[in-house]
Amino acid sequence: MTFIKTLAVATVMTAAAGSAMAQEASKLQEVLDRGYLVLGTGSTNPPWHFMDSDNTLKGFDVDMGRLVAKALFGDPDKIQYVQQSGDARIPNLVTDKVDLSCQFMTVTAERAQQIEFTIPYYREGVGLLLMANGDYADYDALKAAGDDVTVAVLQNVYAEEMVHAALPEAEVDQYDSVDLMYQALNSGRAEAAATDQSALRWFMVQNPGRYEDAGYAWNPQSYSCGVKPGDQRWLNFVNTVLHEGMTGVEFPFYAESFKTWFGEELAVPKIGFPVEYK
C-alpha cells in the first residue's frame, strides 16, 4: 500500500473514530442512558410554568419539555424538573445541572454568546386587553379615540414608550402589579390593558366571555429553549422535536397544549410543499 493510500485510510479511520466518540459523548446519549430528561423551568408564571391545585408543575414551557421526553422515551413524564429562577437559566445549563431549559427565554444576541438556542417555539408580543362589550371594539377604535383612551400597564422604565408605539396619543397609567392593572380595566379607570400576548390569552381562557383581544400585537420577541453550547447532536435532536411538534407528526401534542394555555385552535399545517421554505 502506498504512503498516500495509507494516509487516506488512516484519515478516514480517525474521522470515524472521532465521530463515534462525539456520538458517545453527546448529551443525547447521556440522557438516553440515564432514562429521563432533566428539565430546567420555573414554577410561578402561568401559563408558562406554575403549580396547579394538585401541586403538579404545568404550563406551556413544561409541555415543551414533555414533548422532548416523549420523543426520547415514548413517555412525556420521564422528566426530572429543576425549578429555577430566571437568572439561573444560563448557569444551570453551562454547569450541566440541567439538560435543557424551557422557561419563556427571550432570544437575544448576548445570551446566544453563552448558550445555544433551539428554534423558537413561541412568538411573544404585547397586546391590548379590552372588556367585552366595552366602549371600544378593537384596536382601530382605540387609536381613533386618541387621548380619550387610558391604557393600564405594568410599571417599568419603558412602559410609556411601549404603549405609545401602538397608541401614540393614549394616556398611560402605570401600576406596580398585574392585579392592579387588571383592576383598573375592570373598574373602568382604563379602557385597555397592555400586557404580553401570552398573558392576555391566558387571562381570557380563565375568564371566558369577560374580555376581548383588541386584535393588534407589537414588540415581537422569540421564545426558545436553551442547551449547553458545543453539542450539535443534542441541539439538532431538540430542534427536530420542536419542529415536528409545530409542523409534523407531533402537531396534535403541540396544538393541544397551545389550545389549553392560550385558548386558540391552531390550523393543521398545510399538506404539500413545506411552508417554512416558501
PDB file of C-alpha atoms in Angstrom:
ATOM      1  CA  MET A   1       0.000   0.000   0.000  1.00  0.00           C
ATOM      2  CA  THR A   2       1.408   3.393  -0.939  1.00  0.00           C
ATOM      3  CA  PHE A   3       2.038   6.089   1.612  1.00  0.00           C
ATOM      4  CA  ILE A   4      -0.796   8.248   0.183  1.00  0.00           C
ATOM      5  CA  LYS A   5      -3.299   5.362   0.372  1.00  0.00           C
ATOM      6  CA  THR A   6      -2.158   4.525   3.886  1.00  0.00           C
ATOM      7  CA  LEU A   7      -2.576   8.149   4.929  1.00  0.00           C
ATOM      8  CA  ALA A   8      -6.043   8.309   3.354  1.00  0.00           C
ATOM      9  CA  VAL A   9      -7.192   5.145   5.169  1.00  0.00           C
ATOM     10  CA  ALA A  10      -5.785   6.433   8.450  1.00  0.00           C
ATOM     11  CA  THR A  11      -7.585   9.744   7.970  1.00  0.00           C
ATOM     12  CA  VAL A  12     -10.923   8.013   7.321  1.00  0.00           C
ATOM     13  CA  MET A  13     -10.452   5.749  10.346  1.00  0.00           C
ATOM     14  CA  THR A  14      -9.540   8.702  12.551  1.00  0.00           C
ATOM     15  CA  ALA A  15     -12.583  10.647  11.378  1.00  0.00           C
ATOM     16  CA  ALA A  16     -14.848   7.647  12.007  1.00  0.00           C
ATOM     17  CA  ALA A  17     -13.392   7.145  15.469  1.00  0.00           C
ATOM     18  CA  GLY A  18     -13.841  10.844  16.222  1.00  0.00           C
ATOM     19  CA  SER A  19     -17.438  10.699  15.065  1.00  0.00           C
ATOM     20  CA  ALA A  20     -18.127   7.662  17.241  1.00  0.00           C
ATOM     21  CA  MET A  21     -16.550   9.346  20.265  1.00  0.00           C
ATOM     22  CA  ALA A  22     -18.570  12.512  19.680  1.00  0.00           C
ATOM     23  CA  GLN A  23     -21.734  10.439  19.444  1.00  0.00           C
ATOM     24  CA  GLU A  24     -20.967   8.663  22.710  1.00  0.00           C
ATOM     25  CA  ALA A  25     -20.109  11.964  24.416  1.00  0.00           C
ATOM     26  CA  SER A  26     -23.268  13.724  23.272  1.00  0.00           C
ATOM     27  CA  LYS A  27     -25.873  14.828  25.801  1.00  0.00           C
ATOM     28  CA  LEU A  28     -28.362  12.844  23.723  1.00  0.00           C
ATOM     29  CA  GLN A  29     -26.682   9.552  24.567  1.00  0.00           C
ATOM     30  CA  GLU A  30     -26.189  10.615  28.180  1.00  0.00           C
ATOM     31  CA  VAL A  31     -29.908  11.321  28.580  1.00  0.00           C
ATOM     32  CA  LEU A  32     -30.907   8.093  26.855  1.00  0.00           C
ATOM     33  CA  ASP A  33     -28.608   6.085  29.105  1.00  0.00           C
ATOM     34  CA  ARG A  34     -29.922   7.837  32.219  1.00  0.00           C
ATOM     35  CA  GLY A  35     -33.539   7.132  31.291  1.00  0.00           C
ATOM     36  CA  TYR A  36     -35.059  10.552  31.964  1.00  0.00           C
ATOM     37  CA  LEU A  37     -34.689  14.197  30.943  1.00  0.00           C
ATOM     38  CA  VAL A  38     -33.570  16.868  33.431  1.00  0.00           C
ATOM     39  CA  LEU A  39     -35.584  19.973  32.542  1.00  0.00           C
ATOM     40  CA  GLY A  40     -34.916  23.426  33.940  1.00  0.00           C
ATOM     41  CA  THR A  41     -38.013  25.620  34.163  1.00  0.00           C
ATOM     42  CA  GLY A  42     -39.900  27.934  36.513  1.00  0.00           C
ATOM     43  CA  SER A  43     -42.958  27.441  38.704  1.00  0.00           C
ATOM     44  CA  THR A  44     -44.560  30.853  39.220  1.00  0.00           C
ATOM     45  CA  ASN A  45     -45.641  32.239  35.838  1.00  0.00           C
ATOM     46  CA  PRO A  46     -48.824  30.854  34.281  1.00  0.00           C
ATOM     47  CA  PRO A  47     -49.478  29.914  31.540  1.00  0.00           C
ATOM     48  CA  TRP A  48     -45.781  29.070  31.095  1.00  0.00           C
ATOM     49  CA  HIS A  49     -44.929  27.197  34.285  1.00  0.00           C
ATOM     50  CA  PHE A  50     -46.860  27.008  37.570  1.00  0.00           C
ATOM     51  CA  MET A  51     -48.021  24.628  40.290  1.00  0.00           C
ATOM     52  CA  ASP A  52     -51.672  23.618  39.970  1.00  0.00           C
ATOM     53  CA  SER A  53     -54.068  22.796  42.828  1.00  0.00           C
ATOM     54  CA  ASP A  54     -52.648  19.251  42.959  1.00  0.00           C
ATOM     55  CA  ASN A  55     -49.102  20.638  43.346  1.00  0.00           C
ATOM     56  CA  THR A  56     -48.257  19.437  39.842  1.00  0.00           C
ATOM     57  CA  LEU A  57     -45.996  21.510  37.620  1.00  0.00           C
ATOM     58  CA  LYS A  58     -47.845  22.561  34.467  1.00  0.00           C
ATOM     59  CA  GLY A  59     -47.736  25.092  31.649  1.00  0.00           C
ATOM     60  CA  PHE A  60     -46.644  25.582  28.054  1.00  0.00           C
ATOM     61  CA  ASP A  61     -42.911  25.532  28.857  1.00  0.00           C
ATOM     62  CA  VAL A  62     -43.442  22.335  30.824  1.00  0.00           C
ATOM     63  CA  ASP A  63     -45.247  20.809  27.850  1.00  0.00           C
ATOM     64  CA  MET A  64     -42.304  21.609  25.565  1.00  0.00           C
ATOM     65  CA  GLY A  65     -40.107  19.584  27.918  1.00  0.00           C
ATOM     66  CA  ARG A  66     -42.672  16.796  27.964  1.00  0.00           C
ATOM     67  CA  LEU A  67     -42.631  16.792  24.161  1.00  0.00           C
ATOM     68  CA  VAL A  68     -38.859  16.215  24.213  1.00  0.00           C
ATOM     69  CA  ALA A  69     -39.207  13.451  26.826  1.00  0.00           C
ATOM     70  CA  LYS A  70     -41.881  11.788  24.683  1.00  0.00           C
ATOM     71  CA  ALA A  71     -39.505  11.829  21.706  1.00  0.00           C
ATOM     72  CA  LEU A  72     -36.698  10.363  23.805  1.00  0.00           C
ATOM     73  CA  PHE A  73     -38.546   7.634  25.692  1.00  0.00           C
ATOM     74  CA  GLY A  74     -42.073   7.395  24.306  1.00  0.00           C
ATOM     75  CA  ASP A  75     -43.229   8.769  27.673  1.00  0.00           C
ATOM     76  CA  PRO A  76     -43.703  12.517  28.278  1.00  0.00           C
ATOM     77  CA  ASP A  77     -43.483  12.056  32.042  1.00  0.00           C
ATOM     78  CA  LYS A  78     -39.908  10.757  32.100  1.00  0.00           C
ATOM     79  CA  ILE A  79     -38.659  14.095  33.403  1.00  0.00           C
ATOM     80  CA  GLN A  80     -36.887  15.354  36.495  1.00  0.00           C
ATOM     81  CA  TYR A  81     -37.772  19.009  36.978  1.00  0.00           C
ATOM     82  CA  VAL A  82     -35.332  21.580  38.289  1.00  0.00           C
ATOM     83  CA  GLN A  83     -37.351  24.617  39.356  1.00  0.00           C
ATOM     84  CA  GLN A  84     -35.073  27.570  38.769  1.00  0.00           C
ATOM     85  CA  SER A  85     -35.176  31.351  38.896  1.00  0.00           C
ATOM     86  CA  GLY A  86     -34.798  33.349  35.692  1.00  0.00           C
ATOM     87  CA  ASP A  87     -31.199  34.264  36.471  1.00  0.00           C
ATOM     88  CA  ALA A  88     -30.298  30.560  36.883  1.00  0.00           C
ATOM     89  CA  ARG A  89     -31.378  29.523  33.397  1.00  0.00           C
ATOM     90  CA  ILE A  90     -27.981  30.012  31.759  1.00  0.00           C
ATOM     91  CA  PRO A  91     -25.719  28.991  34.707  1.00  0.00           C
ATOM     92  CA  ASN A  92     -27.633  25.734  35.171  1.00  0.00           C
ATOM     93  CA  LEU A  93     -27.118  24.865  31.518  1.00  0.00           C
ATOM     94  CA  VAL A  94     -23.404  25.588  31.317  1.00  0.00           C
ATOM     95  CA  THR A  95     -22.707  23.692  34.581  1.00  0.00           C
ATOM     96  CA  ASP A  96     -24.730  20.636  33.448  1.00  0.00           C
ATOM     97  CA  LYS A  97     -27.300  20.903  36.240  1.00  0.00           C
ATOM     98  CA  VAL A  98     -29.992  20.588  33.570  1.00  0.00           C
ATOM     99  CA  ASP A  99     -30.094  19.032  30.104  1.00  0.00           C
ATOM    100  CA  LEU A 100     -32.498  21.594  28.692  1.00  0.00           C
ATOM    101  CA  SER A 101     -34.022  24.901  29.819  1.00  0.00           C
ATOM    102  CA  CYS A 102     -37.510  25.849  28.647  1.00  0.00           C
ATOM    103  CA  GLN A 103     -38.548  28.942  30.605  1.00  0.00           C
ATOM    104  CA  PHE A 104     -40.013  31.686  28.374  1.00  0.00           C
ATOM    105  CA  MET A 105     -36.460  32.715  27.497  1.00  0.00           C
ATOM    106  CA  THR A 106     -36.250  35.573  25.009  1.00  0.00           C
ATOM    107  CA  VAL A 107     -33.651  35.035  22.304  1.00  0.00           C
ATOM    108  CA  THR A 108     -31.002  37.769  22.370  1.00  0.00           C
ATOM    109  CA  ALA A 109     -27.576  38.045  20.782  1.00  0.00           C
ATOM    110  CA  GLU A 110     -25.991  38.478  24.209  1.00  0.00           C
ATOM    111  CA  ARG A 111     -27.468  35.229  25.518  1.00  0.00           C
ATOM    112  CA  ALA A 112     -26.540  33.440  22.293  1.00  0.00           C
ATOM    113  CA  GLN A 113     -22.895  34.070  23.172  1.00  0.00           C
ATOM    114  CA  GLN A 114     -23.346  31.943  26.307  1.00  0.00           C
ATOM    115  CA  ILE A 115     -25.710  29.131  25.276  1.00  0.00           C
ATOM    116  CA  GLU A 116     -27.206  27.555  22.162  1.00  0.00           C
ATOM    117  CA  PHE A 117     -30.811  28.480  21.416  1.00  0.00           C
ATOM    118  CA  THR A 118     -33.204  25.994  19.857  1.00  0.00           C
ATOM    119  CA  ILE A 119     -35.595  27.050  17.137  1.00  0.00           C
ATOM    120  CA  PRO A 120     -38.368  29.287  18.571  1.00  0.00           C
ATOM    121  CA  TYR A 121     -41.456  27.523  19.895  1.00  0.00           C
ATOM    122  CA  TYR A 122     -43.470  30.710  20.549  1.00  0.00           C
ATOM    123  CA  ARG A 123     -43.502  34.290  19.270  1.00  0.00           C
ATOM    124  CA  GLU A 124     -44.309  36.691  22.111  1.00  0.00           C
ATOM    125  CA  GLY A 125     -45.516  40.277  21.769  1.00  0.00           C
ATOM    126  CA  VAL A 126     -47.521  42.973  23.529  1.00  0.00           C
ATOM    127  CA  GLY A 127     -51.286  43.087  23.126  1.00  0.00           C
ATOM    128  CA  LEU A 128     -54.270  45.119  24.350  1.00  0.00           C
ATOM    129  CA  LEU A 129     -56.936  43.570  26.563  1.00  0.00           C
ATOM    130  CA  LEU A 130     -60.443  45.065  26.430  1.00  0.00           C
ATOM    131  CA  MET A 131     -63.628  44.483  28.354  1.00  0.00           C
ATOM    132  CA  ALA A 132     -66.131  42.538  26.275  1.00  0.00           C
ATOM    133  CA  ASN A 133     -68.918  44.841  25.074  1.00  0.00           C
ATOM    134  CA  GLY A 134     -66.924  47.857  26.240  1.00  0.00           C
ATOM    135  CA  ASP A 135     -66.800  51.319  24.673  1.00  0.00           C
ATOM    136  CA  TYR A 136     -64.119  50.327  22.153  1.00  0.00           C
ATOM    137  CA  ALA A 137     -64.481  47.257  19.967  1.00  0.00           C
ATOM    138  CA  ASP A 138     -60.921  46.901  18.707  1.00  0.00           C
ATOM    139  CA  TYR A 139     -57.521  48.472  18.140  1.00  0.00           C
ATOM    140  CA  ASP A 140     -58.721  50.756  15.352  1.00  0.00           C
ATOM    141  CA  ALA A 141     -61.382  52.218  17.645  1.00  0.00           C
ATOM    142  CA  LEU A 142     -58.828  52.748  20.424  1.00  0.00           C
ATOM    143  CA  LYS A 143     -56.421  54.507  18.090  1.00  0.00           C
ATOM    144  CA  ALA A 144     -59.140  56.719  16.625  1.00  0.00           C
ATOM    145  CA  ALA A 145     -60.158  57.841  20.128  1.00  0.00           C
ATOM    146  CA  GLY A 146     -56.739  59.414  20.717  1.00  0.00           C
ATOM    147  CA  ASP A 147     -56.222  60.820  24.231  1.00  0.00           C
ATOM    148  CA  ASP A 148     -59.735  59.844  25.323  1.00  0.00           C
ATOM    149  CA  VAL A 149     -58.278  56.365  25.908  1.00  0.00           C
ATOM    150  CA  THR A 150     -56.352  55.405  29.038  1.00  0.00           C
ATOM    151  CA  VAL A 151     -54.164  52.309  28.924  1.00  0.00           C
ATOM    152  CA  ALA A 152     -53.155  50.460  32.107  1.00  0.00           C
ATOM    153  CA  VAL A 153     -49.697  48.886  32.038  1.00  0.00           C
ATOM    154  CA  LEU A 154     -47.259  47.267  34.445  1.00  0.00           C
ATOM    155  CA  GLN A 155     -44.800  49.853  35.716  1.00  0.00           C
ATOM    156  CA  ASN A 156     -41.352  49.924  34.134  1.00  0.00           C
ATOM    157  CA  VAL A 157     -38.996  52.453  32.626  1.00  0.00           C
ATOM    158  CA  TYR A 158     -40.121  51.688  29.044  1.00  0.00           C
ATOM    159  CA  ALA A 159     -43.873  51.399  29.728  1.00  0.00           C
ATOM    160  CA  GLU A 160     -44.987  54.727  28.293  1.00  0.00           C
ATOM    161  CA  GLU A 161     -42.772  54.413  25.225  1.00  0.00           C
ATOM    162  CA  MET A 162     -44.066  50.871  24.653  1.00  0.00           C
ATOM    163  CA  VAL A 163     -47.741  51.885  24.803  1.00  0.00           C
ATOM    164  CA  HIS A 164     -47.207  54.934  22.587  1.00  0.00           C
ATOM    165  CA  ALA A 165     -45.605  52.736  19.935  1.00  0.00           C
ATOM    166  CA  ALA A 166     -49.118  51.349  19.361  1.00  0.00           C
ATOM    167  CA  LEU A 167     -51.345  54.185  20.595  1.00  0.00           C
ATOM    168  CA  PRO A 168     -49.378  57.445  20.237  1.00  0.00           C
ATOM    169  CA  GLU A 169     -51.999  59.708  21.847  1.00  0.00           C
ATOM    170  CA  ALA A 170     -53.278  57.450  24.634  1.00  0.00           C
ATOM    171  CA  GLU A 171     -52.963  58.324  28.316  1.00  0.00           C
ATOM    172  CA  VAL A 172     -50.784  55.821  30.160  1.00  0.00           C
ATOM    173  CA  ASP A 173     -51.372  54.738  33.765  1.00  0.00           C
ATOM    174  CA  GLN A 174     -48.672  52.567  35.304  1.00  0.00           C
ATOM    175  CA  TYR A 175     -49.293  50.075  38.119  1.00  0.00           C
ATOM    176  CA  ASP A 176     -46.832  48.191  40.289  1.00  0.00           C
ATOM    177  CA  SER A 177     -48.631  44.844  39.991  1.00  0.00           C
ATOM    178  CA  VAL A 178     -50.525  42.938  37.314  1.00  0.00           C
ATOM    179  CA  ASP A 179     -53.550  42.601  39.634  1.00  0.00           C
ATOM    180  CA  LEU A 180     -53.827  46.397  39.993  1.00  0.00           C
ATOM    181  CA  MET A 181     -53.510  46.773  36.226  1.00  0.00           C
ATOM    182  CA  TYR A 182     -56.444  44.420  35.655  1.00  0.00           C
ATOM    183  CA  GLN A 183     -58.438  46.123  38.419  1.00  0.00           C
ATOM    184  CA  ALA A 184     -58.061  49.423  36.563  1.00  0.00           C
ATOM    185  CA  LEU A 185     -59.540  47.805  33.457  1.00  0.00           C
ATOM    186  CA  ASN A 186     -62.363  46.123  35.392  1.00  0.00           C
ATOM    187  CA  SER A 187     -63.333  49.339  37.200  1.00  0.00           C
ATOM    188  CA  GLY A 188     -63.334  51.484  34.054  1.00  0.00           C
ATOM    189  CA  ARG A 189     -60.355  53.611  35.099  1.00  0.00           C
ATOM    190  CA  ALA A 190     -58.680  52.301  31.941  1.00  0.00           C
ATOM    191  CA  GLU A 191     -60.165  51.341  28.592  1.00  0.00           C
ATOM    192  CA  ALA A 192     -57.422  48.817  27.796  1.00  0.00           C
ATOM    193  CA  ALA A 193     -54.589  46.961  29.498  1.00  0.00           C
ATOM    194  CA  ALA A 194     -51.270  46.457  27.692  1.00  0.00           C
ATOM    195  CA  THR A 195     -49.667  43.126  28.507  1.00  0.00           C
ATOM    196  CA  ASP A 196     -47.877  40.161  26.958  1.00  0.00           C
ATOM    197  CA  GLN A 197     -49.981  38.376  24.347  1.00  0.00           C
ATOM    198  CA  SER A 198     -49.499  35.087  26.201  1.00  0.00           C
ATOM    199  CA  ALA A 199     -50.749  36.597  29.491  1.00  0.00           C
ATOM    200  CA  LEU A 200     -53.652  38.210  27.642  1.00  0.00           C
ATOM    201  CA  ARG A 201     -54.706  34.911  26.103  1.00  0.00           C
ATOM    202  CA  TRP A 202     -54.341  33.051  29.393  1.00  0.00           C
ATOM    203  CA  PHE A 203     -56.449  35.670  31.189  1.00  0.00           C
ATOM    204  CA  MET A 204     -59.158  35.255  28.566  1.00  0.00           C
ATOM    205  CA  VAL A 205     -59.057  31.453  28.971  1.00  0.00           C
ATOM    206  CA  GLN A 206     -59.528  31.873  32.723  1.00  0.00           C
ATOM    207  CA  ASN A 207     -62.385  34.378  32.300  1.00  0.00           C
ATOM    208  CA  PRO A 208     -64.399  33.253  29.265  1.00  0.00           C
ATOM    209  CA  GLY A 209     -66.665  35.895  27.778  1.00  0.00           C
ATOM    210  CA  ARG A 210     -65.456  38.728  30.042  1.00  0.00           C
ATOM    211  CA  TYR A 211     -62.587  40.117  27.962  1.00  0.00           C
ATOM    212  CA  GLU A 212     -61.554  40.560  24.339  1.00  0.00           C
ATOM    213  CA  ASP A 213     -58.283  40.912  22.459  1.00  0.00           C
ATOM    214  CA  ALA A 214     -58.109  44.242  20.619  1.00  0.00           C
ATOM    215  CA  GLY A 215     -56.564  42.418  17.663  1.00  0.00           C
ATOM    216  CA  TYR A 216     -53.197  44.150  17.493  1.00  0.00           C
ATOM    217  CA  ALA A 217     -49.774  42.980  18.654  1.00  0.00           C
ATOM    218  CA  TRP A 218     -46.349  44.631  18.608  1.00  0.00           C
ATOM    219  CA  ASN A 219     -42.830  44.365  20.107  1.00  0.00           C
ATOM    220  CA  PRO A 220     -42.206  40.790  18.833  1.00  0.00           C
ATOM    221  CA  GLN A 221     -39.694  38.527  20.542  1.00  0.00           C
ATOM    222  CA  SER A 222     -38.863  34.837  20.177  1.00  0.00           C
ATOM    223  CA  TYR A 223     -39.036  32.283  22.984  1.00  0.00           C
ATOM    224  CA  SER A 224     -36.667  29.324  22.622  1.00  0.00           C
ATOM    225  CA  CYS A 225     -35.336  26.552  24.806  1.00  0.00           C
ATOM    226  CA  GLY A 226     -31.623  26.547  25.579  1.00  0.00           C
ATOM    227  CA  VAL A 227     -28.895  23.897  25.648  1.00  0.00           C
ATOM    228  CA  LYS A 228     -25.265  23.924  26.679  1.00  0.00           C
ATOM    229  CA  PRO A 229     -23.046  25.083  23.796  1.00  0.00           C
ATOM    230  CA  GLY A 230     -20.805  22.732  21.873  1.00  0.00           C
ATOM    231  CA  ASP A 231     -23.083  19.713  21.393  1.00  0.00           C
ATOM    232  CA  GLN A 232     -24.539  19.913  17.894  1.00  0.00           C
ATOM    233  CA  ARG A 233     -26.110  16.446  18.028  1.00  0.00           C
ATOM    234  CA  TRP A 234     -28.186  17.291  21.110  1.00  0.00           C
ATOM    235  CA  LEU A 235     -29.182  20.670  19.663  1.00  0.00           C
ATOM    236  CA  ASN A 236     -30.181  19.040  16.362  1.00  0.00           C
ATOM    237  CA  PHE A 237     -32.303  16.476  18.196  1.00  0.00           C
ATOM    238  CA  VAL A 238     -34.211  19.045  20.273  1.00  0.00           C
ATOM    239  CA  ASN A 239     -34.693  21.228  17.194  1.00  0.00           C
ATOM    240  CA  THR A 240     -36.132  18.259  15.301  1.00  0.00           C
ATOM    241  CA  VAL A 241     -38.558  17.522  18.142  1.00  0.00           C
ATOM    242  CA  LEU A 242     -39.793  21.117  18.346  1.00  0.00           C
ATOM    243  CA  HIS A 243     -40.040  21.464  14.574  1.00  0.00           C
ATOM    244  CA  GLU A 244     -42.122  18.313  14.202  1.00  0.00           C
ATOM    245  CA  GLY A 245     -44.266  19.385  17.128  1.00  0.00           C
ATOM    246  CA  MET A 246     -45.171  22.576  15.291  1.00  0.00           C
ATOM    247  CA  THR A 247     -45.331  21.162  11.764  1.00  0.00           C
ATOM    248  CA  GLY A 248     -45.301  17.360  11.682  1.00  0.00           C
ATOM    249  CA  VAL A 249     -46.069  14.089  13.421  1.00  0.00           C
ATOM    250  CA  GLU A 250     -46.315  15.592  16.931  1.00  0.00           C
ATOM    251  CA  PHE A 251     -48.501  18.511  15.875  1.00  0.00           C
ATOM    252  CA  PRO A 252     -51.536  17.164  17.843  1.00  0.00           C
ATOM    253  CA  PHE A 253     -49.468  17.295  21.071  1.00  0.00           C
ATOM    254  CA  TYR A 254     -48.299  20.866  20.425  1.00  0.00           C
ATOM    255  CA  ALA A 255     -51.748  22.029  19.260  1.00  0.00           C
ATOM    256  CA  GLU A 256     -53.497  20.574  22.322  1.00  0.00           C
ATOM    257  CA  SER A 257     -51.065  22.370  24.621  1.00  0.00           C
ATOM    258  CA  PHE A 258     -51.500  25.632  22.693  1.00  0.00           C
ATOM    259  CA  LYS A 259     -55.291  25.370  22.998  1.00  0.00           C
ATOM    260  CA  THR A 260     -55.094  24.599  26.725  1.00  0.00           C
ATOM    261  CA  TRP A 261     -52.889  27.534  27.673  1.00  0.00           C
ATOM    262  CA  PHE A 262     -53.739  30.162  25.048  1.00  0.00           C
ATOM    263  CA  GLY A 263     -57.291  29.225  24.078  1.00  0.00           C
ATOM    264  CA  GLU A 264     -56.525  29.158  20.360  1.00  0.00           C
ATOM    265  CA  GLU A 265     -57.167  26.403  17.831  1.00  0.00           C
ATOM    266  CA  LEU A 266     -54.166  26.107  15.517  1.00  0.00           C
ATOM    267  CA  ALA A 267     -54.709  25.355  11.848  1.00  0.00           C
ATOM    268  CA  VAL A 268     -53.300  21.999  10.757  1.00  0.00           C
ATOM    269  CA  PRO A 269     -50.040  22.562   8.820  1.00  0.00           C
ATOM    270  CA  LYS A 270     -50.740  22.657   5.103  1.00  0.00           C
ATOM    271  CA  ILE A 271     -50.030  19.427   3.278  1.00  0.00           C
ATOM    272  CA  GLY A 272     -47.671  19.645   0.313  1.00  0.00           C
ATOM    273  CA  PHE A 273     -44.724  21.977  -0.036  1.00  0.00           C
ATOM    274  CA  PRO A 274     -43.284  22.771   3.420  1.00  0.00           C
ATOM    275  CA  VAL A 275     -44.450  26.274   4.356  1.00  0.00           C
ATOM    276  CA  GLU A 276     -41.199  27.073   6.176  1.00  0.00           C
ATOM    277  CA  TYR A 277     -39.336  27.071   2.849  1.00  0.00           C
ATOM    278  CA  LYS A 278     -41.684  29.397   0.956  1.00  0.00           C
TER     279      LYS A 278
END
